[in-house]
Coordinates of C-alpha atoms and ligand atoms in Angstrom, one line a residue:
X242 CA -6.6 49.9 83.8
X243 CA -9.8 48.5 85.9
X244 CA -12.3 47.7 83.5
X245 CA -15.1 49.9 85.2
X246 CA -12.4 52.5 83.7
X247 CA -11.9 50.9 80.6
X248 CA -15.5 50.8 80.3
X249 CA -15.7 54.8 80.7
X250 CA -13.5 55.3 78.5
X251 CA -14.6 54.0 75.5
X252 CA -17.8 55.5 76.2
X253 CA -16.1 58.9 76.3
X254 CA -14.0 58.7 73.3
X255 CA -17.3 57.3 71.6
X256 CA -19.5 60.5 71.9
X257 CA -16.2 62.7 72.1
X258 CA -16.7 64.0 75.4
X259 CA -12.5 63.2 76.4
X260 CA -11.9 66.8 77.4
X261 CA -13.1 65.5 80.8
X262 CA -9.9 63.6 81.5
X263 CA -7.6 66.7 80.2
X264 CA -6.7 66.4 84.2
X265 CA -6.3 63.1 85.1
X266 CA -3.0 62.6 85.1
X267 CA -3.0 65.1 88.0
X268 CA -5.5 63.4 90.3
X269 CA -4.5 61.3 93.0
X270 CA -6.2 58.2 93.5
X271 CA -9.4 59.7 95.5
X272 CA -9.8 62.4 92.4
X273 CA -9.4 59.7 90.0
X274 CA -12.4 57.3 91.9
X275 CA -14.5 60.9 91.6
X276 CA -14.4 61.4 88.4
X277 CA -15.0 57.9 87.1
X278 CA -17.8 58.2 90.0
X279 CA -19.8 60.9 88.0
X280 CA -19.1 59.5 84.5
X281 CA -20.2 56.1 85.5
X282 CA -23.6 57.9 86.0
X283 CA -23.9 59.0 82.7
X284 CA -26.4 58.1 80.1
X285 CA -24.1 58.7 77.2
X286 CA -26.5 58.0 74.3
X287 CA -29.2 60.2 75.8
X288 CA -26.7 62.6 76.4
X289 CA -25.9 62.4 73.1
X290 CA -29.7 62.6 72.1
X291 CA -30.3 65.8 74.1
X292 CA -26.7 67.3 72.7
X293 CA -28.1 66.9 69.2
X294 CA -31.7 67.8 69.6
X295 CA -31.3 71.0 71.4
X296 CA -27.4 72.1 70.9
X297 CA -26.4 71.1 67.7
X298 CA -29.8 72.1 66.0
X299 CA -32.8 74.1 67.1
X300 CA -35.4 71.9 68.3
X301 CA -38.8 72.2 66.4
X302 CA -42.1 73.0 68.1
X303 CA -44.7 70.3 68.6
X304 CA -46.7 70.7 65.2
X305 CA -50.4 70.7 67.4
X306 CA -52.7 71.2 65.2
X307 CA -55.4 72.2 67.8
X308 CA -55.2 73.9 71.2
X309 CA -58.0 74.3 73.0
X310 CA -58.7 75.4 76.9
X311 CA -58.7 72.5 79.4
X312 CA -62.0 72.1 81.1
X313 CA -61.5 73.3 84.6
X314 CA -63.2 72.2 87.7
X315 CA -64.2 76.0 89.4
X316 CA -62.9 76.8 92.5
X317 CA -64.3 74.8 95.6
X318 CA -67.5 75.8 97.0
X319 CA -67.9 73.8 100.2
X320 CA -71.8 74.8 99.5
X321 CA -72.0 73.2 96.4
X322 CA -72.6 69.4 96.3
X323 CA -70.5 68.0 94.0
X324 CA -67.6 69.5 96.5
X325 CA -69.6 67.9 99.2
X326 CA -69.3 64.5 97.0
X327 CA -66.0 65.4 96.3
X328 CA -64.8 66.1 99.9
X329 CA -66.6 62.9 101.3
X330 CA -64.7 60.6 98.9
X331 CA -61.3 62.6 99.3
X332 CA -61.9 62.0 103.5
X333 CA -62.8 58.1 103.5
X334 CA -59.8 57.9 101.1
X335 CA -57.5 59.7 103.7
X336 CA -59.4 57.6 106.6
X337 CA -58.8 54.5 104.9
X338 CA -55.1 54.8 104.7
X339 CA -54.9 55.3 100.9
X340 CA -53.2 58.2 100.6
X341 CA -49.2 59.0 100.6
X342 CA -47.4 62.5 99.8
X343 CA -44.8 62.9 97.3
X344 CA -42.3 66.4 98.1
X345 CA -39.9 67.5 95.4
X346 CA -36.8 69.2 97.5
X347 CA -33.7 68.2 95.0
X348 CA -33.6 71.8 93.3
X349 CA -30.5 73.9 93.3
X350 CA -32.4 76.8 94.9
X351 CA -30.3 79.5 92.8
X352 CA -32.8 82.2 92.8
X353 CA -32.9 82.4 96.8
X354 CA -29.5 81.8 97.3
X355 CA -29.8 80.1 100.4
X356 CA -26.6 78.5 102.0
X357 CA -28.7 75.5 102.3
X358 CA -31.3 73.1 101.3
X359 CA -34.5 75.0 100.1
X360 CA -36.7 73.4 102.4
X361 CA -35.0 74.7 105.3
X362 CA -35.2 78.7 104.9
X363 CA -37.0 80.3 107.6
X364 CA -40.1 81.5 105.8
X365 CA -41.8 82.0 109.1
X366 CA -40.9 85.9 109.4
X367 CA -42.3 86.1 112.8
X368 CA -41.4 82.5 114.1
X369 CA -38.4 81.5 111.6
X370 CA -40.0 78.2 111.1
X371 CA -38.9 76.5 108.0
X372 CA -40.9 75.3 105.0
X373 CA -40.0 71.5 106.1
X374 CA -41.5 72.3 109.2
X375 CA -45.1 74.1 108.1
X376 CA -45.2 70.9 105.9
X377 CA -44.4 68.2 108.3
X378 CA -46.8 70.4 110.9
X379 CA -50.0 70.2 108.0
X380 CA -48.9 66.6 108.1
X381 CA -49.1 66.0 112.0
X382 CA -52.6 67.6 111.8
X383 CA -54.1 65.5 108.9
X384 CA -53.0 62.2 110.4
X385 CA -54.7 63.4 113.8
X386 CA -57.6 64.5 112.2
X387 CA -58.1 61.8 110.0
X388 CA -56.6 58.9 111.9
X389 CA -53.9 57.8 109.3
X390 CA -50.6 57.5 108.4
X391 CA -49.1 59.9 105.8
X392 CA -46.4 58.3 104.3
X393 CA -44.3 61.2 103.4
X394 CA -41.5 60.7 100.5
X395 CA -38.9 63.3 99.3
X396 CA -36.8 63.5 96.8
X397 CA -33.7 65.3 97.3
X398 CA -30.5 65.3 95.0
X399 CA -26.9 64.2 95.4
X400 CA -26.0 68.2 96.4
X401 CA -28.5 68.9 99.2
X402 CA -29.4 65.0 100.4
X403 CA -26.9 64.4 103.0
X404 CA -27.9 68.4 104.4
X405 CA -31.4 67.5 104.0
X406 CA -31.5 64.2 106.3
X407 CA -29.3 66.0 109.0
X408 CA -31.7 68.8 109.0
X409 CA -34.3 66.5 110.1
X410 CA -32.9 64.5 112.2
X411 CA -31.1 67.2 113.9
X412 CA -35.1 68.3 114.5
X413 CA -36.2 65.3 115.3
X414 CA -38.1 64.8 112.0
X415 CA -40.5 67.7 113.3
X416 CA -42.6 65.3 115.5
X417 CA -43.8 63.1 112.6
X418 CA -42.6 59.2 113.0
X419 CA -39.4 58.7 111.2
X420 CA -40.4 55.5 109.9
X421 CA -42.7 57.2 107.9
X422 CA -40.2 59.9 106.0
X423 CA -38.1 58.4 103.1
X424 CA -35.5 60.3 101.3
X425 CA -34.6 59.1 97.6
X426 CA -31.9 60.8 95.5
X427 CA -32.7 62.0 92.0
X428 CA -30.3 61.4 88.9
X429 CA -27.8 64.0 88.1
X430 CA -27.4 65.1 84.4
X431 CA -24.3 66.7 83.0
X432 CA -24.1 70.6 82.1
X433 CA -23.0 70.7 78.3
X434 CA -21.3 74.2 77.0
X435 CA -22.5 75.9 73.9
X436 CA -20.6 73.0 71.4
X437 CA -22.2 70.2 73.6
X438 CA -19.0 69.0 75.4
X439 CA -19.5 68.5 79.4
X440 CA -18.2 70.8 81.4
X441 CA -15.9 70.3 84.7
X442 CA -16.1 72.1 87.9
X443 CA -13.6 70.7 89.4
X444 CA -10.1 68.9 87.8
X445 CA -11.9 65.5 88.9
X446 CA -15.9 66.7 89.4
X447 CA -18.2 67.3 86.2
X448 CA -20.6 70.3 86.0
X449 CA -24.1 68.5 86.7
X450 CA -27.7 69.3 88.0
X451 CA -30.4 67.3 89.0
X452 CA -33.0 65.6 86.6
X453 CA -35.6 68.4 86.9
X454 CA -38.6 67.6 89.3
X455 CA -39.5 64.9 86.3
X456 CA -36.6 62.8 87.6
X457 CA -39.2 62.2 90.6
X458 CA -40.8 59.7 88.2
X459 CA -37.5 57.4 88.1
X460 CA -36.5 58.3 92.0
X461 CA -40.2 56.5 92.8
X462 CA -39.7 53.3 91.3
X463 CA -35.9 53.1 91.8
X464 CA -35.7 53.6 95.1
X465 CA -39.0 51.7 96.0
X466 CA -41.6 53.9 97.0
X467 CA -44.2 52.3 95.0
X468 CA -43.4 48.8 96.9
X469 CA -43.3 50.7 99.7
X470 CA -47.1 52.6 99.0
X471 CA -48.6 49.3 97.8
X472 CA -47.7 47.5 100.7
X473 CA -49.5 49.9 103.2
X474 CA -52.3 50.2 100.7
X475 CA -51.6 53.3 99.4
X476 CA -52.5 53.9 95.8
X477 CA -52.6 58.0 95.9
X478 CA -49.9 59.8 95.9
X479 CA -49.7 64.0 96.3
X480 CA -47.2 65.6 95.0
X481 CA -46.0 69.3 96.3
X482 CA -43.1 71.1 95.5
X483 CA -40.9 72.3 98.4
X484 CA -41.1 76.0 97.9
X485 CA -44.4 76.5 98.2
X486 CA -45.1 77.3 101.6
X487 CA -49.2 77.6 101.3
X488 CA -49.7 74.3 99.9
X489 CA -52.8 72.2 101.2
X490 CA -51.0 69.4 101.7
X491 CA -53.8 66.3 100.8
X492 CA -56.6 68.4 99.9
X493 CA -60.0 66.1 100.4
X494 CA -61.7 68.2 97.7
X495 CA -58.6 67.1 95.3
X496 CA -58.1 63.7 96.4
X497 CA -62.1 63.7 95.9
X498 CA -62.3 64.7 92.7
X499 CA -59.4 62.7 91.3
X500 CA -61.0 59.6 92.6
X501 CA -64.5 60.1 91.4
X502 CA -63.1 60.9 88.0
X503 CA -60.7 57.3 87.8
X504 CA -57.9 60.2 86.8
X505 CA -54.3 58.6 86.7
X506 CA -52.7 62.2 87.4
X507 CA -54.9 65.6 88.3
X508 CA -53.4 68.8 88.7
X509 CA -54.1 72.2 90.4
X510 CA -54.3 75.3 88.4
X511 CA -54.9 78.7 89.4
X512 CA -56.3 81.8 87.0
X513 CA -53.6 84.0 85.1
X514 CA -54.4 87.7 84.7
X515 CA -52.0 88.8 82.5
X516 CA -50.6 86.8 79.2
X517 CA -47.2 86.8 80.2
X518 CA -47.2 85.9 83.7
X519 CA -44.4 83.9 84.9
X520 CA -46.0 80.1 84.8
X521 CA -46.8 77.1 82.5
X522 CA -50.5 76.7 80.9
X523 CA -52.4 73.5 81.1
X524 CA -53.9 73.3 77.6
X525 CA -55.4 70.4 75.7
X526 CA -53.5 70.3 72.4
X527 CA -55.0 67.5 69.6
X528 CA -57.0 66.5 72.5
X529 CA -54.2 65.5 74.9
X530 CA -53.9 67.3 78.1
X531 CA -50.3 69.2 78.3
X532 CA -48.7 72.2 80.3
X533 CA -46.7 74.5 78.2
X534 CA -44.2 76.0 79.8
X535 CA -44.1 80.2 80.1
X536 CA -41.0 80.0 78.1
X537 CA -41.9 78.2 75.2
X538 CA -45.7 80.5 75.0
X539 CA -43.8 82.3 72.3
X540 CA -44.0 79.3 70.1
X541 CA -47.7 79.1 70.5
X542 CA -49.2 82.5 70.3
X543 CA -52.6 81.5 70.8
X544 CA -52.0 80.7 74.0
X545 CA -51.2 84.4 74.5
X546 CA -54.5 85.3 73.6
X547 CA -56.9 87.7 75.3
X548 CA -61.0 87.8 75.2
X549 CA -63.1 90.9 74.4
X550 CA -63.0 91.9 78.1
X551 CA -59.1 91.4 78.1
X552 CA -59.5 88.3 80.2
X553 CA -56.6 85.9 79.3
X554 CA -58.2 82.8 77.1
X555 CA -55.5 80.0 78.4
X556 CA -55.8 81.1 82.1
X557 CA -55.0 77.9 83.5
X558 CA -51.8 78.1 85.2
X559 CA -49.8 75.9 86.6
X560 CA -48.8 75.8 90.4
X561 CA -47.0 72.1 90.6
X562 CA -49.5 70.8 92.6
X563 CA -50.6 67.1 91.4
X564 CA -52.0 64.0 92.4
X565 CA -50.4 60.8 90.5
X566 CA -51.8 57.0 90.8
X567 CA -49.1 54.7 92.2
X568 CA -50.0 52.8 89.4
X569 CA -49.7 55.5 86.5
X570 CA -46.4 56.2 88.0
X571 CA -45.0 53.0 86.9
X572 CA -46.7 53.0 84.1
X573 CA -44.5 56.4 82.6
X574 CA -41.4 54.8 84.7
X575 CA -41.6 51.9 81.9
X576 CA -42.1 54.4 79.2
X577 CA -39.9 57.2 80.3
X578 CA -37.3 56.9 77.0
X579 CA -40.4 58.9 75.2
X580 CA -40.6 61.4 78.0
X581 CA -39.7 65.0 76.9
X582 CA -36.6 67.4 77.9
X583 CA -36.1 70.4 78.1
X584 CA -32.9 72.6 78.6
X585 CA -31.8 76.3 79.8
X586 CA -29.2 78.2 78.9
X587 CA -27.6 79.4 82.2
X588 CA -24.1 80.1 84.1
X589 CA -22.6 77.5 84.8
X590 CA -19.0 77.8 86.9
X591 CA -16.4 75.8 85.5
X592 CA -12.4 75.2 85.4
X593 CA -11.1 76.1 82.4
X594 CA -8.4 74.2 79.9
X595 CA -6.1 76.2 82.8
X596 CA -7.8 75.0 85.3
X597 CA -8.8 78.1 86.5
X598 CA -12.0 78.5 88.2
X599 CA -14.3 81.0 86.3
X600 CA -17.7 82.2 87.6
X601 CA -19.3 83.2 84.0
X602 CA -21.1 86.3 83.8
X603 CA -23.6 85.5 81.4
X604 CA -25.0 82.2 80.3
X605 CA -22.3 79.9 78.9
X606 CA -23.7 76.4 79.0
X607 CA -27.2 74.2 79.1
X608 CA -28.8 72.4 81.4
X609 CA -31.0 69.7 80.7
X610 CA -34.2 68.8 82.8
X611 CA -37.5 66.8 82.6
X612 CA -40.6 68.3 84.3
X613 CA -43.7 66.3 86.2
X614 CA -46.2 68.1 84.3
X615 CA -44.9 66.2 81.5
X616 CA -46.7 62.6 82.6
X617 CA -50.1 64.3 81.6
X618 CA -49.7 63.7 78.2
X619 CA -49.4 60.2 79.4
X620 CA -52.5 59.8 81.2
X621 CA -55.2 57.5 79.3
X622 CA -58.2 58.7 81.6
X623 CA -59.0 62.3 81.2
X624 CA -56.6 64.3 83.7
X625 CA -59.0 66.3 86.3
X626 CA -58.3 70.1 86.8
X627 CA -59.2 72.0 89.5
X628 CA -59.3 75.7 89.6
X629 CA -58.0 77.2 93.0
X630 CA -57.0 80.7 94.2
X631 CA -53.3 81.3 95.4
X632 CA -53.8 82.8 98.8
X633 CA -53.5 79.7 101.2
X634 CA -52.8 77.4 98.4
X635 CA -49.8 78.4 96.3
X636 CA -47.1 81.2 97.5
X637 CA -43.9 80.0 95.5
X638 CA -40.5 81.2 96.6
X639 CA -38.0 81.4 93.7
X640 CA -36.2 84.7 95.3
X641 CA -36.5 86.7 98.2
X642 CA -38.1 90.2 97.1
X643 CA -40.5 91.1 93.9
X644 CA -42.9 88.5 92.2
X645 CA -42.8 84.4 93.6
X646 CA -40.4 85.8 96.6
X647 CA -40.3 85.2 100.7
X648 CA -41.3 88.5 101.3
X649 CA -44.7 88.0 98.7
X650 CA -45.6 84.7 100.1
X651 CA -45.3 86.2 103.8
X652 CA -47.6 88.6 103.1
X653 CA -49.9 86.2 101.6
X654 CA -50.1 84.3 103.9
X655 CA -50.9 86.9 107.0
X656 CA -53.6 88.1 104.6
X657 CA -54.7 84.8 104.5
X658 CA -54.5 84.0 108.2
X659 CA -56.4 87.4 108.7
X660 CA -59.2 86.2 107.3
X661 CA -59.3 83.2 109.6
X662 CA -59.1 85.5 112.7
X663 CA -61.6 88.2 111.2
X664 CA -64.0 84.9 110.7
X665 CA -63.5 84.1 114.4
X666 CA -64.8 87.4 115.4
X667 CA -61.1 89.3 116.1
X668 CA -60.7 91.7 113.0
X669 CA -57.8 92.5 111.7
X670 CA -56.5 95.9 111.0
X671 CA -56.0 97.0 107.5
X672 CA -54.7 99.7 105.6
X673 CA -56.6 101.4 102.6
X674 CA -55.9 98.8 100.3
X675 CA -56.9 95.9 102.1
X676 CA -54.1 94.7 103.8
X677 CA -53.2 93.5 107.0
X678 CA -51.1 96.3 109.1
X679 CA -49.7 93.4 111.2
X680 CA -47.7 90.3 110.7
X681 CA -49.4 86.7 111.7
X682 CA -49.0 83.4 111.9
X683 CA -50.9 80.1 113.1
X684 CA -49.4 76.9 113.7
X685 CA -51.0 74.1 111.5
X686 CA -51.0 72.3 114.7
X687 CA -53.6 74.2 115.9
X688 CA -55.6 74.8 112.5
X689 CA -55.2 73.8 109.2
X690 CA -58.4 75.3 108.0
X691 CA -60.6 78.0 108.9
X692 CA -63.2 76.3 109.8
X693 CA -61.3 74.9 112.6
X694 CA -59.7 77.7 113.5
X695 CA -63.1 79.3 114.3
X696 CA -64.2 76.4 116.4
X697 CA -60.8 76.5 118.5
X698 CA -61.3 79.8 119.1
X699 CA -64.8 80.0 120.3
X700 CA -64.7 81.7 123.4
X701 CA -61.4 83.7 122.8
X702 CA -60.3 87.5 121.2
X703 CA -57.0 87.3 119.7
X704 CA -55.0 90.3 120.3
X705 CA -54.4 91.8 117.0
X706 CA -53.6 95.0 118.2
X707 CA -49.4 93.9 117.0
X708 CA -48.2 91.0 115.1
X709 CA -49.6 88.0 116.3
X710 CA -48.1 84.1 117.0
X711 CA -50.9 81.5 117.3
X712 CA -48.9 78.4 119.0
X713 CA -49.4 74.6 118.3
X714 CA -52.1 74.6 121.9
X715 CA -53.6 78.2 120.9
X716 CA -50.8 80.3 123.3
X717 CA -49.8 83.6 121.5
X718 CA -46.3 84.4 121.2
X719 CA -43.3 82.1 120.1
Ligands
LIG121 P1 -37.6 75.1 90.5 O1 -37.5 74.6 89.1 O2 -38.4 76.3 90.8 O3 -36.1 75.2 91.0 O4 -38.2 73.9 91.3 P2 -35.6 75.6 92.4 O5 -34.5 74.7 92.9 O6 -36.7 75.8 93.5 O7 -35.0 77.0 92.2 P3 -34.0 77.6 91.0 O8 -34.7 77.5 89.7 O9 -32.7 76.9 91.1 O10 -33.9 79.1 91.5 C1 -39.5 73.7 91.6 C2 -39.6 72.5 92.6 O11 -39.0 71.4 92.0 C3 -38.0 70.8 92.8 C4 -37.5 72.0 93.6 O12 -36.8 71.5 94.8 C5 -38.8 72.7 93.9 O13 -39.5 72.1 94.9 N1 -36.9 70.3 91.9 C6 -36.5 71.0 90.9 C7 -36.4 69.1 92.2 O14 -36.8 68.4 93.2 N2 -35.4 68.6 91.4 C8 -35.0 69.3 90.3 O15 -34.1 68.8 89.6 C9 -35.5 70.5 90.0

């Protein structure tokens, strides 16, 4: 026996997980390699940790004595001057090379069901552009505009990496430099069944998922990024999550703000209307700023609570949009045994003691994750939050139809867009409610803002007699 396996071994019979060698005598020498491949990525004492905090016994709720709302920034008023302050000091900062952008893409996408990596859906329904390529097309026009480089970093996982860097390439990295687009891997985490025992999908392949958008914290300084921003001066990073097509990619205002305050992580939050709506809540609770997650708001009622007008007391929700010190992030990175998990009870196909495959029906297994929003509580310098609206800032896309789906976010977005062309003199039709009766969509090569989108089009009427294409030069069609 080689000693790597040896090594394994006793780890495994240690915290009684040996069911996941019930095959091996049946693998061949490639299966064998595999398996001992996954294992030897194991943290079998946290594993053990997370199996007896959230399996064996129910996990108890933060005893918080106090929860109050978190002081929110109000939504950006470009009249209003400390925006103006705000936007001058997120601009040098961008001008001055100071800023990188961190993109989560290593979830598992199960709610769209895509045959591919998330980032790569067509969300354009007009142009069938992809998310990765609105991004990397905000990206193009911020480094134009501001002279800079973007460094752009994203963290994929083991499942959707190698897809992920061919879909790229295979575009040519979407006109941005390829020296400037790094791909890091995120660690995978075992799938434990309801008696806390790992689970196999395949004779020689445990069931794992990715670290959660958390693991982003370990992928940085693992895999170098924050050598990597620190020796091009960087010492900003944005973080954006893949599926959210609206994003502003390095907002000034945000960048502004977070600088002026000294923060060491800021986050975006938008206003909840309704108690229950489907997102976390940035709170302060004992003083220390934390985002609660929608599923856990049963465990603190309060935060359930509605005013006199039956206006929802915690609004702040939470869109996953942060900015995070280079710094900071090392400074969790060297702390991250006290960071928090969480887990989910969710179907999770295995191979039985048969070795038959079996697609569960209902939930028959956990999976364990961290979350980014997490590092607040971390933060020594008061965490800014700014207050924006969703349309042309957050249009998630968990599914494709009802709440946080494609077919929401396109519609957002042409109502968005609408208002751009409306403000360059061309209105848009609408129907009684409001909406646009056509479908649009602009380039972010040619604007990234409404403002310049009204200067580019000085002189012009866009036809939007039909469903209109604005090009990267300010062509219509495709
Ligand atoms: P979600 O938690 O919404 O997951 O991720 P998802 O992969 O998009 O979809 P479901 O839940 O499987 O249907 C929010 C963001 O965090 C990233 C995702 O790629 C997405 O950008 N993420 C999530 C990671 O990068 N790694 C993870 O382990 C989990």
């Amino acid at each position: 026996m080689n000693p790597i396996e040896q090594q394994l071994r006793e780890a495994v019979g240690k915290f009684k997980q040996d069911q996941v060698f019930r095959f091996w005598d049946e693998l061949d020498g490639g299966g064998r390699e595999r398996l001992l491949g996954d294992l030897s990525q194991v943290d079998f004492s946290l594993m053990n940790r997370l199996v007896d905090t959230w399996v064996k016994n129910t996990p108890k709720a933060e005893p918080f004595e106090r929860i109050e709302p978190v002081p929110v920034i109000p939504v950006v008023d470009p009249a209003r001057p400390d925006a103006q302050e705000a936007l001058a000091v997120g601009e040098q900062a961008l001008r001055d090379g100071r800023v990188g952008l961190f993109l989560v893409a290593g979830g598992q996408g199960t709610r769209l069901g895509f045959d591919g990596p998330k980032g790569s859906y067509p969300i354009g329904g007009l142009t069938g552009k992809t998310l990765f390529q609105y991004h990397a097309e905000k990206i193009i026009n911020l480094q134009r505009h501001y002279d800079c480089v973007l460094p752009w970093y994203i963290m994929v996982s083991q499942a959707n990496g190698p897809a992920t860097q061919s879909f790229f390439e295979t575009n040519e990295y979407f006109g941005l430099n390829s020296d400037d687009v790094y791909f890091i891997t995120q660690h995978m985490v075992p799938c434990v069944d309801d008696q806390g025992k790992f689970m196999l999908e395949d004779r020689d392949h445990l069931a794992m998922n990715p670290n959660g958008h958390g693991g982003c914290i370990q992928a940085m300084v693992e895999h170098k990024v924050l050598d990597d921003a620190r020796n091009r001066g960087i010492d900003t990073l944005c973080y954006f999550q893949v599926d959210n097509w609206a994003v502003k990619v390095a907002d000034p205002y945000f960048i502004g703000y977070h600088l002026q305050a000294n923060a060491e992580m800021s986050s975006k939050n938008h206003r909840k209307h309704k108690p229950r709506e489907a997102v976390g809540v940035h709170c302060l609770c004992d003083g220390v700023y934390h985002v609660i997650e929608y599923s856990e708001l049963d465990i603190y009622p309060q935060l359930l609570e509605t005013d006199a007008n039956g206006n929802v007391v915690y609004y702040a929700g939470n869109p996953a949009i942060h900015i995070l010190s280079v710094d900071f992030v090392q400074r969790v990175y060297d702390n991250f045994d006290q960071f928090p998990w969480h887990l989910a009870h969710k179907k999770i196909p295995f191979i039985d003691e048969g070795g038959q495959r079996v697609a569960p029906e209902s939930p028959n297994g956990y999976k364990f994750e961290t979350f980014v929003f997490d590092a607040l509580r971390m933060a020594t310098h008061e965490p800014v939050a700014l207050e924006i609206e969703p349309p042309g800032e957050y249009t998630p896309t968990k599914q494709f139809e009802g709440d946080n789906s494609v077919v929401a976010a396109r519609e957002s977005m042409t109502n968005f867009w609408a208002k751009w062309l409306d403000a360059s003199g061309s209105s848009v039709p609408r129907d009684a409610n409001g909406k646009a009766t056509i479908a649009i969509e602009i380039s972010p090569l040619f604007a990234r803002t409404c403002d310049e989108f009204v200067a580019k089009s000085a002189g012009k009427t866009w036809p939007v007699g039909s469903d209109l294409i604005v090009s990267e030069d300010g062509s219509v069609g495709g």
